[in-house]
Short mmCIF file of C-alpha atoms in Angstrom, two decimals:
data_model
loop_
_atom_site.label_atom_id
_atom_site.label_comp_id
_atom_site.label_asym_id
_atom_site.label_seq_id
_atom_site.Cartn_x
_atom_site.Cartn_y
_atom_site.Cartn_z
CA ARG A 1 16.22 8.27 -12.78
CA ARG A 2 14.21 10.93 -10.78
CA PRO A 3 11.08 12.33 -12.48
CA PRO A 4 11.55 15.78 -14.02
CA ARG A 5 9.04 17.24 -11.62
CA SER A 6 11.20 16.52 -8.51
CA THR A 7 12.06 19.51 -6.44
CA LEU A 8 15.17 19.43 -4.22
CA MET A 9 13.92 20.58 -0.83
CA ARG A 10 16.80 19.86 1.34
CA SER A 11 20.40 18.80 0.61
CA SER A 12 23.45 17.75 2.43
CA ALA A 13 26.78 16.00 1.61
CA ALA A 14 25.28 12.49 2.03
CA SER A 15 21.46 12.95 1.98
CA ASP A 16 18.86 14.71 -0.27
CA VAL A 17 15.10 15.17 0.29
CA TYR A 18 13.07 15.66 -3.01
CA LYS A 19 9.54 16.75 -3.24
CA ARG A 20 7.51 15.36 -6.07
CA GLN A 21 3.97 16.30 -7.16
CA TYR A 22 1.56 14.23 -9.22
CA GLN A 23 -2.09 14.38 -9.97
CA ARG A 24 -4.67 11.61 -9.91
CA ARG A 25 -8.08 12.39 -11.02
CA VAL A 26 -8.97 15.66 -9.25
CA ARG A 27 -6.71 15.38 -6.49
CA ARG A 28 -2.93 16.52 -6.17
CA PHE A 29 -0.34 14.63 -4.17
CA ASP A 30 3.01 15.65 -2.83
CA MET A 31 5.64 13.02 -2.24
CA ARG A 32 8.56 13.89 -0.04
CA ASP A 33 11.45 11.44 -0.85
CA GLY A 34 14.18 11.22 1.72
CA PHE A 35 15.04 7.81 2.72
CA VAL A 36 15.92 6.23 -0.69
CA THR A 37 19.65 5.29 0.27
CA THR A 38 21.50 2.31 1.48
CA ARG A 39 23.95 4.39 3.47
CA ARG A 40 23.34 4.33 7.16
CA ALA A 41 24.95 7.98 7.78
CA ALA A 42 22.69 9.29 4.97
CA ARG A 43 19.54 7.84 6.56
CA ALA A 44 20.68 9.03 10.02
CA LYS A 45 20.63 12.62 8.57
CA VAL A 46 17.22 12.31 6.99
CA VAL A 47 15.83 10.92 10.44
CA THR A 48 17.44 13.95 12.22
CA ALA A 49 15.68 16.23 9.62
CA ALA A 50 12.38 14.56 10.26
CA SER A 51 12.80 14.88 13.98
CA ALA A 52 13.29 18.74 13.51
CA ALA A 53 9.74 18.81 11.79
CA SER A 54 8.21 18.59 15.44
CA VAL A 55 9.91 21.75 16.55
CA GLN A 56 10.13 23.98 13.42
CA GLY A 57 9.02 24.33 9.90
CA ASN A 58 10.18 21.54 7.86
CA CYS A 59 9.97 19.60 4.58
CA PHE A 60 8.34 16.77 6.61
CA ASP A 61 5.55 18.87 8.07
CA ASP A 62 1.94 17.78 7.63
CA VAL A 63 2.81 14.43 6.08
CA LYS A 64 -0.41 12.34 5.64
CA ALA A 65 1.22 8.97 5.03
CA VAL A 66 4.47 7.32 5.20
CA LEU A 67 5.43 4.76 2.54
CA PHE A 68 8.12 2.52 4.00
CA VAL A 69 9.94 0.09 1.36
CA VAL A 70 11.62 -2.91 2.67
CA SER A 71 13.69 -5.37 0.60
CA LEU A 72 12.73 -8.87 1.54
CA ILE A 73 16.08 -10.33 0.47
CA GLY A 74 17.79 -8.21 3.11
CA PHE A 75 17.55 -11.03 5.49
CA ASN A 76 20.52 -12.61 3.63
CA GLN A 77 22.48 -9.48 2.79
CA VAL A 78 24.87 -7.52 5.09
CA MET A 79 25.11 -3.70 5.47
CA PHE A 80 27.67 -1.88 3.41
CA GLU A 81 29.13 -0.24 6.31
CA ASP A 82 28.70 -3.21 8.80
CA PRO A 83 29.23 -6.77 7.56
CA ASP A 84 27.86 -8.08 10.81
CA THR A 85 24.56 -6.43 10.40
CA LEU A 86 21.85 -7.82 8.09
CA ARG A 87 19.97 -5.35 6.08
CA LEU A 88 16.49 -6.62 7.05
CA SER A 89 17.50 -6.11 10.74
CA GLU A 90 18.68 -2.65 9.85
CA ALA A 91 15.46 -2.02 8.08
CA LEU A 92 13.46 -3.06 11.08
CA ALA A 93 15.48 -0.73 13.40
CA LEU A 94 14.92 2.20 10.88
CA PHE A 95 11.18 1.53 10.78
CA GLU A 96 11.12 1.77 14.50
CA GLN A 97 12.93 5.14 14.43
CA VAL A 98 10.48 6.38 11.71
CA VAL A 99 7.13 5.31 13.36
CA ALA A 100 8.37 6.55 16.78
CA ASN A 101 9.25 9.93 15.37
CA PRO A 102 6.71 12.69 16.46
CA ALA A 103 6.93 14.38 13.02
CA PHE A 104 4.64 11.39 11.74
CA ILE A 105 2.22 11.27 14.66
CA ASP A 106 -0.63 12.24 12.28
CA SER A 107 0.54 9.92 9.43
CA THR A 108 -0.82 6.50 8.41
CA VAL A 109 1.84 3.93 7.43
CA ILE A 110 2.04 1.99 4.22
CA LEU A 111 4.64 -0.89 4.41
CA ALA A 112 5.78 -2.37 1.18
CA LEU A 113 7.72 -5.66 1.29
CA ASN A 114 9.53 -5.61 -2.06
CA LYS A 115 11.34 -8.27 -4.14
CA LYS A 116 8.98 -11.15 -3.33
CA ASP A 117 10.16 -12.87 -6.46
CA LEU A 118 13.81 -12.84 -5.45
CA PHE A 119 12.84 -13.65 -1.91
CA GLU A 120 11.15 -16.83 -3.00
CA ASP A 121 14.20 -18.00 -4.86
CA MET A 122 16.68 -17.10 -2.08
CA LEU A 123 14.50 -18.86 0.66
CA ARG A 124 15.25 -21.98 -1.06
CA SER A 125 18.94 -21.81 -0.17
CA ALA A 126 19.27 -19.37 2.86
CA PRO A 127 17.22 -19.75 6.10
CA LEU A 128 15.32 -16.72 7.32
CA SER A 129 16.40 -17.80 10.85
CA ARG A 130 19.76 -16.32 9.99
CA CYS A 131 18.05 -12.96 10.48
CA PHE A 132 15.30 -13.89 13.03
CA ALA A 133 16.30 -16.79 15.26
CA ASP A 134 12.71 -17.33 16.32
CA PHE A 135 11.78 -18.50 12.81
CA ALA A 136 13.88 -21.64 13.46
CA ALA A 137 10.65 -23.30 14.94
CA VAL A 138 8.76 -22.80 11.57
CA GLU A 139 11.80 -24.21 9.66
CA ALA A 140 11.92 -27.36 11.75
CA LYS A 141 8.29 -28.19 10.52
CA GLN A 142 9.73 -28.86 7.18
CA LEU A 143 6.88 -27.35 5.16
CA ASP A 144 6.62 -27.45 1.29
CA HIS A 145 8.01 -24.53 -0.28
CA ASN A 146 4.98 -22.60 -0.92
CA GLU A 147 3.80 -23.09 2.63
CA HIS A 148 7.14 -22.22 3.91
CA LEU A 149 7.31 -19.01 1.60
CA GLN A 150 3.94 -17.77 2.91
CA ALA A 151 4.90 -18.48 6.50
CA ALA A 152 8.12 -16.49 6.08
CA ILE A 153 6.36 -13.52 4.52
CA GLN A 154 3.72 -13.38 7.22
CA PHE A 155 6.40 -13.62 9.86
CA ILE A 156 8.31 -10.71 8.41
CA GLN A 157 4.99 -8.62 8.06
CA LYS A 158 4.16 -9.40 11.63
CA LYS A 159 7.53 -8.28 12.86
CA PHE A 160 7.01 -4.83 11.31
CA GLU A 161 3.32 -4.45 12.16
CA ASP A 162 4.17 -5.46 15.81
CA THR A 163 6.91 -2.85 15.84
CA TYR A 164 4.49 -0.23 14.58
CA HIS A 165 1.93 -0.92 17.33
CA ALA A 166 4.51 -1.07 19.92
CA LYS A 167 6.60 2.02 19.07
CA SER A 168 4.37 4.36 16.97
CA ALA A 169 4.13 8.06 18.21
CA THR A 170 0.42 7.90 17.05
CA PRO A 171 -2.20 7.46 19.76
CA PRO A 172 -3.47 3.81 19.58
CA ASP A 173 -7.01 5.00 18.58
CA ARG A 174 -5.64 6.75 15.41
CA ARG A 175 -3.11 4.32 14.26
CA ALA A 176 -3.44 2.83 10.80
CA ILE A 177 -1.10 0.58 8.90
CA THR A 178 -1.45 -1.53 5.59
CA THR A 179 1.04 -3.85 4.22
CA HIS A 180 1.76 -4.89 0.46
CA VAL A 181 3.97 -7.74 -0.66
CA VAL A 182 5.11 -6.73 -4.21
CA ALA A 183 7.85 -7.16 -6.86
CA ALA A 184 8.35 -3.59 -8.14
CA ARG A 185 9.62 -4.81 -11.48
CA PHE A 186 6.06 -5.94 -12.12
CA LYS A 187 3.93 -2.98 -13.14
CA LYS A 188 0.72 -4.84 -12.23
CA ASP A 189 1.95 -4.98 -8.48
CA ILE A 190 2.71 -1.42 -8.40
CA LYS A 191 -0.54 -0.46 -10.08
CA TYR A 192 -2.58 -2.32 -7.51
CA MET A 193 -0.62 -1.09 -4.56
CA VAL A 194 -0.90 2.56 -5.59
CA GLU A 195 -4.59 2.17 -6.05
CA ASP A 196 -4.86 0.59 -2.69
CA ILE A 197 -2.71 3.44 -1.00
CA HIS A 198 -5.08 6.05 -2.37
CA SER A 199 -8.06 4.38 -0.91
CA PHE A 200 -6.32 3.61 2.43
CA VAL A 201 -5.33 7.23 2.87
CA GLY A 202 -8.65 8.60 1.96
CA GLU A 203 -10.54 6.17 4.19
CA HIS A 204 -8.18 6.97 7.29
CA ARG A 205 -8.20 10.73 7.18
CA PRO A 206 -9.84 12.39 10.15
CA GLY A 207 -13.69 12.40 9.80
CA SER A 208 -13.78 9.52 7.22
CA PRO A 209 -16.40 6.75 7.56
CA ARG A 210 -13.61 4.26 8.23
CA MET A 211 -12.18 6.15 11.29
CA SER A 212 -11.66 3.71 14.12
CA ALA A 213 -14.41 3.27 16.56
CA ALA A 214 -12.22 4.61 19.34
CA ALA A 215 -11.28 7.78 17.35
CA ALA A 216 -14.94 8.29 16.45
CA ALA A 217 -15.93 7.98 20.05
CA ALA A 218 -13.18 10.55 20.95
CA ALA A 219 -14.42 12.85 18.32
CA ALA A 220 -18.04 12.56 19.51
CA LYS A 221 -16.96 13.29 22.99
CA ALA A 222 -15.21 16.42 21.98
CA ALA A 223 -17.99 17.61 19.74
CA PRO A 224 -20.55 18.67 22.42
CA GLU A 225 -17.68 20.67 24.22
CA LEU A 226 -17.04 22.42 20.93
CA THR A 227 -20.68 23.09 20.34
CA SER A 228 -21.12 24.39 23.76
CA ALA A 229 -18.12 26.78 23.27
CA ARG A 230 -19.56 28.00 19.95
CA THR A 231 -23.04 28.47 21.53
CA SER A 232 -21.40 30.48 24.48
CA THR A 233 -19.72 32.64 22.01
CA ALA A 234 -22.74 33.39 19.88
CA LYS A 235 -24.75 34.22 23.13
CA GLY A 236 -22.01 36.61 24.14
CA ALA A 237 -21.99 38.33 20.69
CA ARG A 238 -25.83 38.78 20.85
CA ARG A 239 -25.74 40.37 24.26
CA ARG A 240 -22.84 42.76 23.11
CA LYS A 241 -25.00 43.57 20.01
CA LYS A 242 -28.00 44.33 22.36
CA LYS A 243 -26.14 46.54 24.56
CA ALA A 244 -24.57 48.53 21.61
CA HIS A 245 -28.28 49.25 20.26
CA ALA A 246 -29.35 50.34 23.89
#
């Protein structure tokens, strides 16, 4: 069920975009919810709507962070529309589209790998190499289940993070991504993830102490130019003022 404070911002026959507001301490957050769907056609419409944000006013304007949720068990599940495509492969392709979208050039990315509990059980009977053939080398090592589980999660996480760094529309010096492995049915997992998201977004906003060294250097380089422009403007204003008095 959607929370009562949701507001429908954009609607089509196959896809809705909702805006939700919530308060945490003294800060208010707006959440635009547009990718919660398992239908490929519906997601394509939302991606198109997000693309329009780069050329006109749109409900995806000024997004500070993108929360992308992935079902880990999708490595062993096929798409509704395409029985030859695994859901995790489709999620990775969608993730690439999202991070490469100019609408999110100023957005940090939070990746949530969900259903870790079900993934642990499914991994006992289904090989991850069904989805990612290059994981077969790890499977050949015949690790115990816990080591195999951790290797599988790290492998999937790296797939998504590598895609972000390779395809993101955000300049390299401003990129920021964090990953959480959760089981959404456990409140504790979600509580910790939400707390970390608030800290992460706050730390990576422009001008924050945790801004990357490259971004800070770029900002420092631009600062003297800005100061020089302001000084010139101020001097010009004083000269005009003196002439007016004369």
